[in-house]
Coordinates of C-alpha atoms in Angstrom, one line a residue:
X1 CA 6.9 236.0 -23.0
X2 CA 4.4 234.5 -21.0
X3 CA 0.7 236.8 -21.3
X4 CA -1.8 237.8 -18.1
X5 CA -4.9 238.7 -18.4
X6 CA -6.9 241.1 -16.3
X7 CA -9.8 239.0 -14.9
X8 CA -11.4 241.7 -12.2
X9 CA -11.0 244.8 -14.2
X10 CA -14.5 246.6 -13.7
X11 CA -17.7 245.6 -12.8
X12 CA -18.3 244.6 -16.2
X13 CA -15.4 242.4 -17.1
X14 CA -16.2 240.3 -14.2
X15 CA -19.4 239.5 -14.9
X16 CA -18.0 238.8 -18.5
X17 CA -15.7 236.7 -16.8
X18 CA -19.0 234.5 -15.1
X19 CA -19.2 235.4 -12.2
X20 CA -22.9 236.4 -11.8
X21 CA -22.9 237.5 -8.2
X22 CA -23.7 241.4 -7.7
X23 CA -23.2 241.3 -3.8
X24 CA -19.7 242.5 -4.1
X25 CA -18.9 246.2 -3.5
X26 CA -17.3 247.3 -7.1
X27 CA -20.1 244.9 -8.9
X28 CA -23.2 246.9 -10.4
X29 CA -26.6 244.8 -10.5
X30 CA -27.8 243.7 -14.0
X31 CA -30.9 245.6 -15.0
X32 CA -34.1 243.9 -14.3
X33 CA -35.7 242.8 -17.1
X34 CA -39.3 244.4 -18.0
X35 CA -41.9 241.9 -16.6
X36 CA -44.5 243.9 -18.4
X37 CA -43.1 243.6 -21.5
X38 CA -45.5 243.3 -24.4
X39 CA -43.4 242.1 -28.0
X40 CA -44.3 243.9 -31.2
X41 CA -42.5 241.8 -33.4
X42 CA -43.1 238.6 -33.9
X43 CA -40.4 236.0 -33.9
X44 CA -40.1 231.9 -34.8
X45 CA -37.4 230.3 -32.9
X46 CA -36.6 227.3 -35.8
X47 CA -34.5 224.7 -34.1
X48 CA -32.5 224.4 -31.2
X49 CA -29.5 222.2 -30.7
X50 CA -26.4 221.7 -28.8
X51 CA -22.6 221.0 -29.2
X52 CA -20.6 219.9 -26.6
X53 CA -19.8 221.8 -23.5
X54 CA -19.4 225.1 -25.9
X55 CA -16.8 227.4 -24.4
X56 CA -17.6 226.1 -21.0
X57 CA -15.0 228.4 -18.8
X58 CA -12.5 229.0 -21.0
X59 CA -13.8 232.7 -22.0
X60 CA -13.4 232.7 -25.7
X61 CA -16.6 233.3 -27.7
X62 CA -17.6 230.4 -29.4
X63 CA -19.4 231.2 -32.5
X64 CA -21.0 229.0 -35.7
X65 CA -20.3 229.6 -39.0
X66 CA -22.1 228.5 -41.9
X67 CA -21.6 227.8 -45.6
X68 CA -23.2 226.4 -48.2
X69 CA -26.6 225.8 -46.2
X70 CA -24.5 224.3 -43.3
X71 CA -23.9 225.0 -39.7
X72 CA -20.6 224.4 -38.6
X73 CA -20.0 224.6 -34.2
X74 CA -17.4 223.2 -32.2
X75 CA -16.4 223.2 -28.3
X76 CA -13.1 223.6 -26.0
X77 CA -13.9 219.7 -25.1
X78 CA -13.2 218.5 -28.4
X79 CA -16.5 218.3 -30.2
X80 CA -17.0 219.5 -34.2
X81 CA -20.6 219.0 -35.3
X82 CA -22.3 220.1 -38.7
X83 CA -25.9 220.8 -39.1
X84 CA -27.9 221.3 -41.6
X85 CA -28.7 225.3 -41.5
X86 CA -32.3 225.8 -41.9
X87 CA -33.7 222.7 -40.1
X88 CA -31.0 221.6 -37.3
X89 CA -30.7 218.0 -38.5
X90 CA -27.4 216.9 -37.3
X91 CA -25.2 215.7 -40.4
X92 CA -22.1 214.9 -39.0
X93 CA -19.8 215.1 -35.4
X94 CA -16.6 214.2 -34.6
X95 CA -14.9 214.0 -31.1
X96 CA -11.1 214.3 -30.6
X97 CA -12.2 211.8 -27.7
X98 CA -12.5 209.1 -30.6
X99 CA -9.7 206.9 -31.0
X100 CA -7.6 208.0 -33.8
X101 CA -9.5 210.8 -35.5
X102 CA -6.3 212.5 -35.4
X103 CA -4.0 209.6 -35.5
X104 CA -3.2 209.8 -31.9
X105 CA -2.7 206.0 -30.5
X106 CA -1.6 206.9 -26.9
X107 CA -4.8 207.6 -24.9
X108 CA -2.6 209.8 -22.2
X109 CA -2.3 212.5 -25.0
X110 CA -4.5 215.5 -24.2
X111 CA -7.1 216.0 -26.6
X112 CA -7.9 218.8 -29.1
X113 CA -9.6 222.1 -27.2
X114 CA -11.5 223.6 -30.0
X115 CA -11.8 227.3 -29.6
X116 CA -12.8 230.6 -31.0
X117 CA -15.2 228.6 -33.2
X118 CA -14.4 227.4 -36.8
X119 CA -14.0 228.7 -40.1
X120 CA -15.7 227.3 -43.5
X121 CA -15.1 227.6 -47.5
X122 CA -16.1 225.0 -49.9
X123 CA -15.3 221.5 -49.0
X124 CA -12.9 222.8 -46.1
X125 CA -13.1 223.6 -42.3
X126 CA -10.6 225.0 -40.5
X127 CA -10.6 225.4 -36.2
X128 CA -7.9 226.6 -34.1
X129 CA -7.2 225.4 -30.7
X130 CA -6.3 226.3 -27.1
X131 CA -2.8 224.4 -27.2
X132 CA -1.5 226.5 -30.6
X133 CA -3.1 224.0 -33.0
X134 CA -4.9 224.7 -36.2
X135 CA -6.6 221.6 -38.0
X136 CA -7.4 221.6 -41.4
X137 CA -10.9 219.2 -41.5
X138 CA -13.2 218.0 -44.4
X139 CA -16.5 220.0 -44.8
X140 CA -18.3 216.2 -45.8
X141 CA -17.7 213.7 -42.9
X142 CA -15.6 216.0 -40.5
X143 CA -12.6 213.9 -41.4
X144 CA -9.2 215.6 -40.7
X145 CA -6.9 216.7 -43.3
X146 CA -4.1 217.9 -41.7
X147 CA -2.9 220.0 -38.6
X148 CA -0.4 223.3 -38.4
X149 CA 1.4 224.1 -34.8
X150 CA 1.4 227.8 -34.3
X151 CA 2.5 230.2 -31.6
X152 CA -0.1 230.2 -29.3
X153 CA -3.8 229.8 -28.7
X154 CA -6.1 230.6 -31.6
X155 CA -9.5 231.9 -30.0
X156 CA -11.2 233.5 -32.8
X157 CA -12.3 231.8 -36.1
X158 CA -10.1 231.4 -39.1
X159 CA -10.8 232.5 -41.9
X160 CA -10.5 230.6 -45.4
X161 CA -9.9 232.6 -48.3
X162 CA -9.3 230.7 -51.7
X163 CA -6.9 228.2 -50.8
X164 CA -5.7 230.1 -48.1
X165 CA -6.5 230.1 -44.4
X166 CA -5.8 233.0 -42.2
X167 CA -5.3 233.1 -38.1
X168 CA -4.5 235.2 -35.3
X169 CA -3.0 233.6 -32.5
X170 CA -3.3 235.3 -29.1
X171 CA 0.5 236.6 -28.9
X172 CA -0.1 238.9 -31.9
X173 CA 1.0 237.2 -34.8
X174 CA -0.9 236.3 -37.9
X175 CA -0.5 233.4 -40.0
X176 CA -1.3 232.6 -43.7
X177 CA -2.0 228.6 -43.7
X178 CA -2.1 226.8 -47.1
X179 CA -5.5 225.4 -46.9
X180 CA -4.7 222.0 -48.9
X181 CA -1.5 221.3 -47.2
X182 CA -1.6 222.9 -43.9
X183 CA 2.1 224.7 -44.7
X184 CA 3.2 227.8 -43.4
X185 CA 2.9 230.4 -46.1
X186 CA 3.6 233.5 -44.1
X187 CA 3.3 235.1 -40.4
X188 CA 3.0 238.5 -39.6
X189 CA 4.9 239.0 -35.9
X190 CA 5.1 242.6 -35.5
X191 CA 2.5 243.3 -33.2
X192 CA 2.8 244.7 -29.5
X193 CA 1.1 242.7 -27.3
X194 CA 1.0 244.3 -23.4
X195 CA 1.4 242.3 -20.6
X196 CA -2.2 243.3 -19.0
X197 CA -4.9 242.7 -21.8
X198 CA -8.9 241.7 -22.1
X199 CA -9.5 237.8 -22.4
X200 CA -10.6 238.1 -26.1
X201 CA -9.6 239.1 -30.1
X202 CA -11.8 240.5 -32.7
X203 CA -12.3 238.7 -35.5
X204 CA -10.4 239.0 -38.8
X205 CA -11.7 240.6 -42.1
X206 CA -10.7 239.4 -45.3
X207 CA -11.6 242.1 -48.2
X208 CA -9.9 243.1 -51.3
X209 CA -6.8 241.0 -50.8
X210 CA -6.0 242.1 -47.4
X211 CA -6.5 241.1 -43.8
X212 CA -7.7 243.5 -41.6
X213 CA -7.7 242.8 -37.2
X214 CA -7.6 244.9 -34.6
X215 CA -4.9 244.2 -31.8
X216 CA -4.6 244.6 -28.1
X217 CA -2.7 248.1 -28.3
X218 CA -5.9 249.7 -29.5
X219 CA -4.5 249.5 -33.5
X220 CA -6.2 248.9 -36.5
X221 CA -4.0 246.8 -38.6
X222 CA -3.9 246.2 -42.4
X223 CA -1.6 243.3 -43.6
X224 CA -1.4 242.5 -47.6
X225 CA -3.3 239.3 -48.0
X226 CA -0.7 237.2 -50.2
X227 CA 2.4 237.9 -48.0
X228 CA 1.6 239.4 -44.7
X229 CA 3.3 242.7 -45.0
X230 CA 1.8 245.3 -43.4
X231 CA 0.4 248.4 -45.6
X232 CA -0.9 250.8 -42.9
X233 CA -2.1 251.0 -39.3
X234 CA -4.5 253.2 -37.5
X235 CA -4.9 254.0 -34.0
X236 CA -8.5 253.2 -31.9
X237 CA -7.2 254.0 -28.6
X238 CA -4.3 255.3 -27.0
X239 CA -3.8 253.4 -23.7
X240 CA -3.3 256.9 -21.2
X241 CA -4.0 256.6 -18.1
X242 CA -2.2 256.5 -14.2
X243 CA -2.7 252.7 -14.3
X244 CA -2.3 249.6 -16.3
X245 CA -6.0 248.9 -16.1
X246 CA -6.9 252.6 -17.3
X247 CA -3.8 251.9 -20.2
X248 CA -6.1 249.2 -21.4
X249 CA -6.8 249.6 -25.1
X250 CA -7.9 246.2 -26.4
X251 CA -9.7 246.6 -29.7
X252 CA -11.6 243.1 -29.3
X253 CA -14.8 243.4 -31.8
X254 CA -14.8 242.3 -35.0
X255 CA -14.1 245.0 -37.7
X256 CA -16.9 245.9 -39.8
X257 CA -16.4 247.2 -44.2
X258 CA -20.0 249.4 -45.6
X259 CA -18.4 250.3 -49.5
X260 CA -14.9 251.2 -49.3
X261 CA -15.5 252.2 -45.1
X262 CA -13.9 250.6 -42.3
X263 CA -15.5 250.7 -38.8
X264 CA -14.0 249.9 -35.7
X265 CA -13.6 250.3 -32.0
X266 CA -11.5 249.8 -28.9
X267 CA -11.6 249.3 -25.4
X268 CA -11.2 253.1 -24.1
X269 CA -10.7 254.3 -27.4
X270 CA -13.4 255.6 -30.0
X271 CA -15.4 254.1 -32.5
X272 CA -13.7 255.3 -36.2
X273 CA -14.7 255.6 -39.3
X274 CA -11.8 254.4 -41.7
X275 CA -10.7 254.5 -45.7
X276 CA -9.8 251.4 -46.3
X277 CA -7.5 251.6 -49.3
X278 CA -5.4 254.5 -47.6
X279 CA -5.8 253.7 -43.7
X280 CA -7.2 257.8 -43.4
X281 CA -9.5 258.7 -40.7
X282 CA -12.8 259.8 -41.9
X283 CA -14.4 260.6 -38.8
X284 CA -14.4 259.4 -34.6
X285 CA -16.3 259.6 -31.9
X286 CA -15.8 258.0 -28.0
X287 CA -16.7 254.7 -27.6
X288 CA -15.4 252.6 -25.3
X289 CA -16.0 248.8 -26.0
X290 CA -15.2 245.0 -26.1
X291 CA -18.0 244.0 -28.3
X292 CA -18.4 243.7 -32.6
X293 CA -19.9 246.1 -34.2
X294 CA -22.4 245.9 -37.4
X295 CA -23.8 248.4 -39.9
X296 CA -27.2 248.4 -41.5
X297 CA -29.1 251.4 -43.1
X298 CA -27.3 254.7 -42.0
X299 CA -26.4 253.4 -39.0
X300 CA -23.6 251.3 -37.2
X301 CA -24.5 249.7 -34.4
X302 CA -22.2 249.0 -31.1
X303 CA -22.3 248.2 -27.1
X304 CA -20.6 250.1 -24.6
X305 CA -18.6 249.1 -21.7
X306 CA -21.5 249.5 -19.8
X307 CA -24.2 247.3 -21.5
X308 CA -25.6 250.5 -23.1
X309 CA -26.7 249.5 -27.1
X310 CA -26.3 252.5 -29.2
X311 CA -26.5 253.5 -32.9
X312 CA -24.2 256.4 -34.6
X313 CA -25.0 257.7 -38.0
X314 CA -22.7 255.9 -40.2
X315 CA -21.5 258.8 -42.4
X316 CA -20.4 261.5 -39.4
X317 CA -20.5 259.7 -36.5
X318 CA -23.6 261.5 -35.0
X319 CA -25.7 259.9 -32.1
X320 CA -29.1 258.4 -33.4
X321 CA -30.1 256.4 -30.4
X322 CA -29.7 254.8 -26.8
X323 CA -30.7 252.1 -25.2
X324 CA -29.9 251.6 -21.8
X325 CA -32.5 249.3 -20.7
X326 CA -29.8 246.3 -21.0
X327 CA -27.3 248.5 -18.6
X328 CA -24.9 246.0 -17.2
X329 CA -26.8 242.9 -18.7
X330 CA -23.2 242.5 -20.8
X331 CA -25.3 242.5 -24.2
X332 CA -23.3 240.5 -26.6
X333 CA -21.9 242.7 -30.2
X334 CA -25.3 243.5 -31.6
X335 CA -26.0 242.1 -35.2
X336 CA -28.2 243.6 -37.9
X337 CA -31.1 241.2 -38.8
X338 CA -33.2 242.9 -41.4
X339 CA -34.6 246.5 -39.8
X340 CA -33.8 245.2 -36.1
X341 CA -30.6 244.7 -33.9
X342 CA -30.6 241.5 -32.3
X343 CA -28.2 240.6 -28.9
X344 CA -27.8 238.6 -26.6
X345 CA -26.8 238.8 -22.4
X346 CA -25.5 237.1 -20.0
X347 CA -28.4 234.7 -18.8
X348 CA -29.9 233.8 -22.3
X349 CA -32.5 236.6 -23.0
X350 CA -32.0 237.9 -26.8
X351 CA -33.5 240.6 -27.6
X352 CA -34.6 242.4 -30.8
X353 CA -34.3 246.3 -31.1
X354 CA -35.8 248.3 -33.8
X355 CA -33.3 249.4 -35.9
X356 CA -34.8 253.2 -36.2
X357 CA -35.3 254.1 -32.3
X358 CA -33.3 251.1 -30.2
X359 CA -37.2 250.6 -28.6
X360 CA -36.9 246.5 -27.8
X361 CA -39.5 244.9 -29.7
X362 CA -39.4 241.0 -29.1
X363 CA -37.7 239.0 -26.8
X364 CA -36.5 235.1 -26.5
X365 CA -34.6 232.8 -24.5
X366 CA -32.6 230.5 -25.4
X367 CA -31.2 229.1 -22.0
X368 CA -30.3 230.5 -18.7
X369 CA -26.7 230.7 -19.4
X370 CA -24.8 233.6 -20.5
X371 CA -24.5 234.1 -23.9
X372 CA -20.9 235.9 -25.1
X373 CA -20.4 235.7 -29.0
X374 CA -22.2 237.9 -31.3
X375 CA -25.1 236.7 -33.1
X376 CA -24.8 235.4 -37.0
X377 CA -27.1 236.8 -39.7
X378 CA -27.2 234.9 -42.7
X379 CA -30.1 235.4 -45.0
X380 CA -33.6 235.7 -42.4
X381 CA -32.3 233.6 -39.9
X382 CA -30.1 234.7 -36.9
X383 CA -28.5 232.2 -34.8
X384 CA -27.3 232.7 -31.3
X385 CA -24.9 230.2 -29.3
X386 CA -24.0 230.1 -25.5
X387 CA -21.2 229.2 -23.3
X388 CA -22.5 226.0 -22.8
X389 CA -23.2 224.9 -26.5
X390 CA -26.4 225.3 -26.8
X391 CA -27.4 226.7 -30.5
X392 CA -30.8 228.4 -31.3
X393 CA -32.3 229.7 -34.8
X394 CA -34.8 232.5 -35.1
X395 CA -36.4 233.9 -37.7
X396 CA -38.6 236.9 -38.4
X397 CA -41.8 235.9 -40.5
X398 CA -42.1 237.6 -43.6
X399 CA -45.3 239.1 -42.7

């Protein structure tokens, strides 16, 4: 069954969408950024690169991924690029624009549209694309290995697990790929996917030999890593409303696990605290959002479906702090980078919160387009990535 989208939801979803003119009626104004603003945290922007036309239109979140001290990035126009993580240097790209990276020898062929970003393990790289294609690549040269057709597009990462690589396509199933050989292991095809939905999935988590995702009726879902069956599920929202567009219950962020505690949170649904073993509800409290969430300290971090960054107290649910001074920016899922919150919005700006009170404390910019995927943490350096490929590295000095 062919899937629509909702494009012109609310004002926020079409400003998600790109379009960043506010003279229209049902369209609130970005707030104006401080012009006073003073930082009180310093912060090092480390390199800056680019890859392709990134996600260009195609409003998937393109994100990096890195492994082993390597940046992996890749964009819907067919580009793959590694980098070297901590000082930029390009160390490999491939284009599916060169003849016969993937054996194709009649130039009327349309060529690979990478999307969702790609996934990496070892000496493997896996990205998923916008015509159902998932193309097993090696981490070295960027050389391809093999390609799996699946159901539909893939716009969120892999993820590689062993020898093991694990999609969602956007139709609601989810496939176990064998990593060496590119062979269907398994597909999960149970979920419900309504006919009006948010441009977007959440990413998977891998822990403790299952696969957990959120899906676009609002339900947590827990599949058994090795075969795909399904152990539990656990609703984040419950799609009531008079019309489709109040019905909508997308859980699009990425999931996040503190200790044995799963997080998530849904488009108007609530942000829930979950056992992950037994699928229970610990605790909830509203939320309504189409952003990732991240935990750090006490807290778990999140965005609203107004722009607003806020920060609950991971072990009740309890309100710590908001920040509203990014109201209808469209702040990206906020990441946790050391005792600060870092986002991005939607022309460039990123901004770092303090972790404690949601006071921002240092700002950058890394271009003047919008900037849609959440931010990656890995050790002391956070990199951000736009729609248009550009890729920036920041890090907070140790003293």
């Amino acid at each position: 069954m062919k899937r629509f989208w909702a494009i012109a939801l609310t004002s926020s979803l079409v400003v998600l969408a790109g379009c960043h003119s506010f003279k229209k009626e049902n369209v609130e104004p970005p707030t104006p950024l401080d012009k006073k603003f003073e930082p009180t945290l310093k912060v090092d922007r480390v390199w800056k690169s680019s890859i392709g036309d990134g996600a260009a239109e195609s409003g998937v979140r393109m994100r990096p991924v890195v492994s082993d001290g390597v940046l992996y990035a890749a964009s819907t126009d067919g580009k793959i690029a590694a980098f070297d993580a901590s000082t930029g240097k390009k160390l490999w790209s491939k284009s599916t624009r060169q003849h016969g990276w993937f054996g194709w020898g009649d130039s009327k062929r349309e060529d690979a549209r990478f999307s969702g970003g790609p996934g990496a393990s070892g000496d493997l790289v896996a990205i998923g694309t916008l015509d159902g294609h998932l193309y097993g690549i090696n981490a070295k040269d960027g050389e391809r290995r093999w390609a799996a057709e699946v159901s539909s597009e893939v716009i969120t990462a892999p993820v590689i697990v062993g020898d093991l690589v694990v999609i969602r396509c956007n139709d609601g199933r989810v496939y176990g790929i064998d990593g060496k050989t590119g062979e269907r292991r398994w597909v999960y095809d149970q979920s419900q996917v309504p006919l009006l939905s948010l441009r977007g999935n959440g990413r998977l988590l891998v822990a403790n030999g299952v696969v957990f995702f959120g899906s676009d009726a609002g339900k947590l879902v827990a599949l058994r890593l090795d075969n795909g069956e399904k152990l539990w599920e656990q609703t984040l929202a419950t799609g009531e409303g008079r019309t489709e567009i109040d019905r909508l219950s997308d859980a699009d962020g990425a999931l996040v696990l503190d200790g044995s505690t799963l997080y998530g949170s849904a488009y108007h649904g609530q942000l829930t605290a979950i056992d992950g073993p037994s699928g229970r509800p610990l605790w909830n409290h509203a939320l309504s959002t189409f952003t990732s969430l991240d935990v750090r300290g006490n807290a778990v971090f999140g965005v609203d479906d107004v722009g607003q960054v806020v920060a609950y107290d991971k072990s009740g649910g309890a309100n710590i702090w908001k920040q509203d001074a990014l109201k209808y920016r469209w702040p990206t899922g906020p990441a946790a980078q050391g005792n600060y919150v870092v986002v991005g919005d939607l022309d460039g700006h990123i901004h770092w919160l303090d972790g404690s009170n949601g006071k921002i404390v240092a700002r950058e910019r890394l271009s003047k387009k919008a900037i849609r995927a959440q931010p990656l943490v890995v050790g002391d350096t956070v990199y951000v990535e736009d729609v248009e490929g550009h890729i920036g590295a920041y890090r907070i000095p140790a003293n």
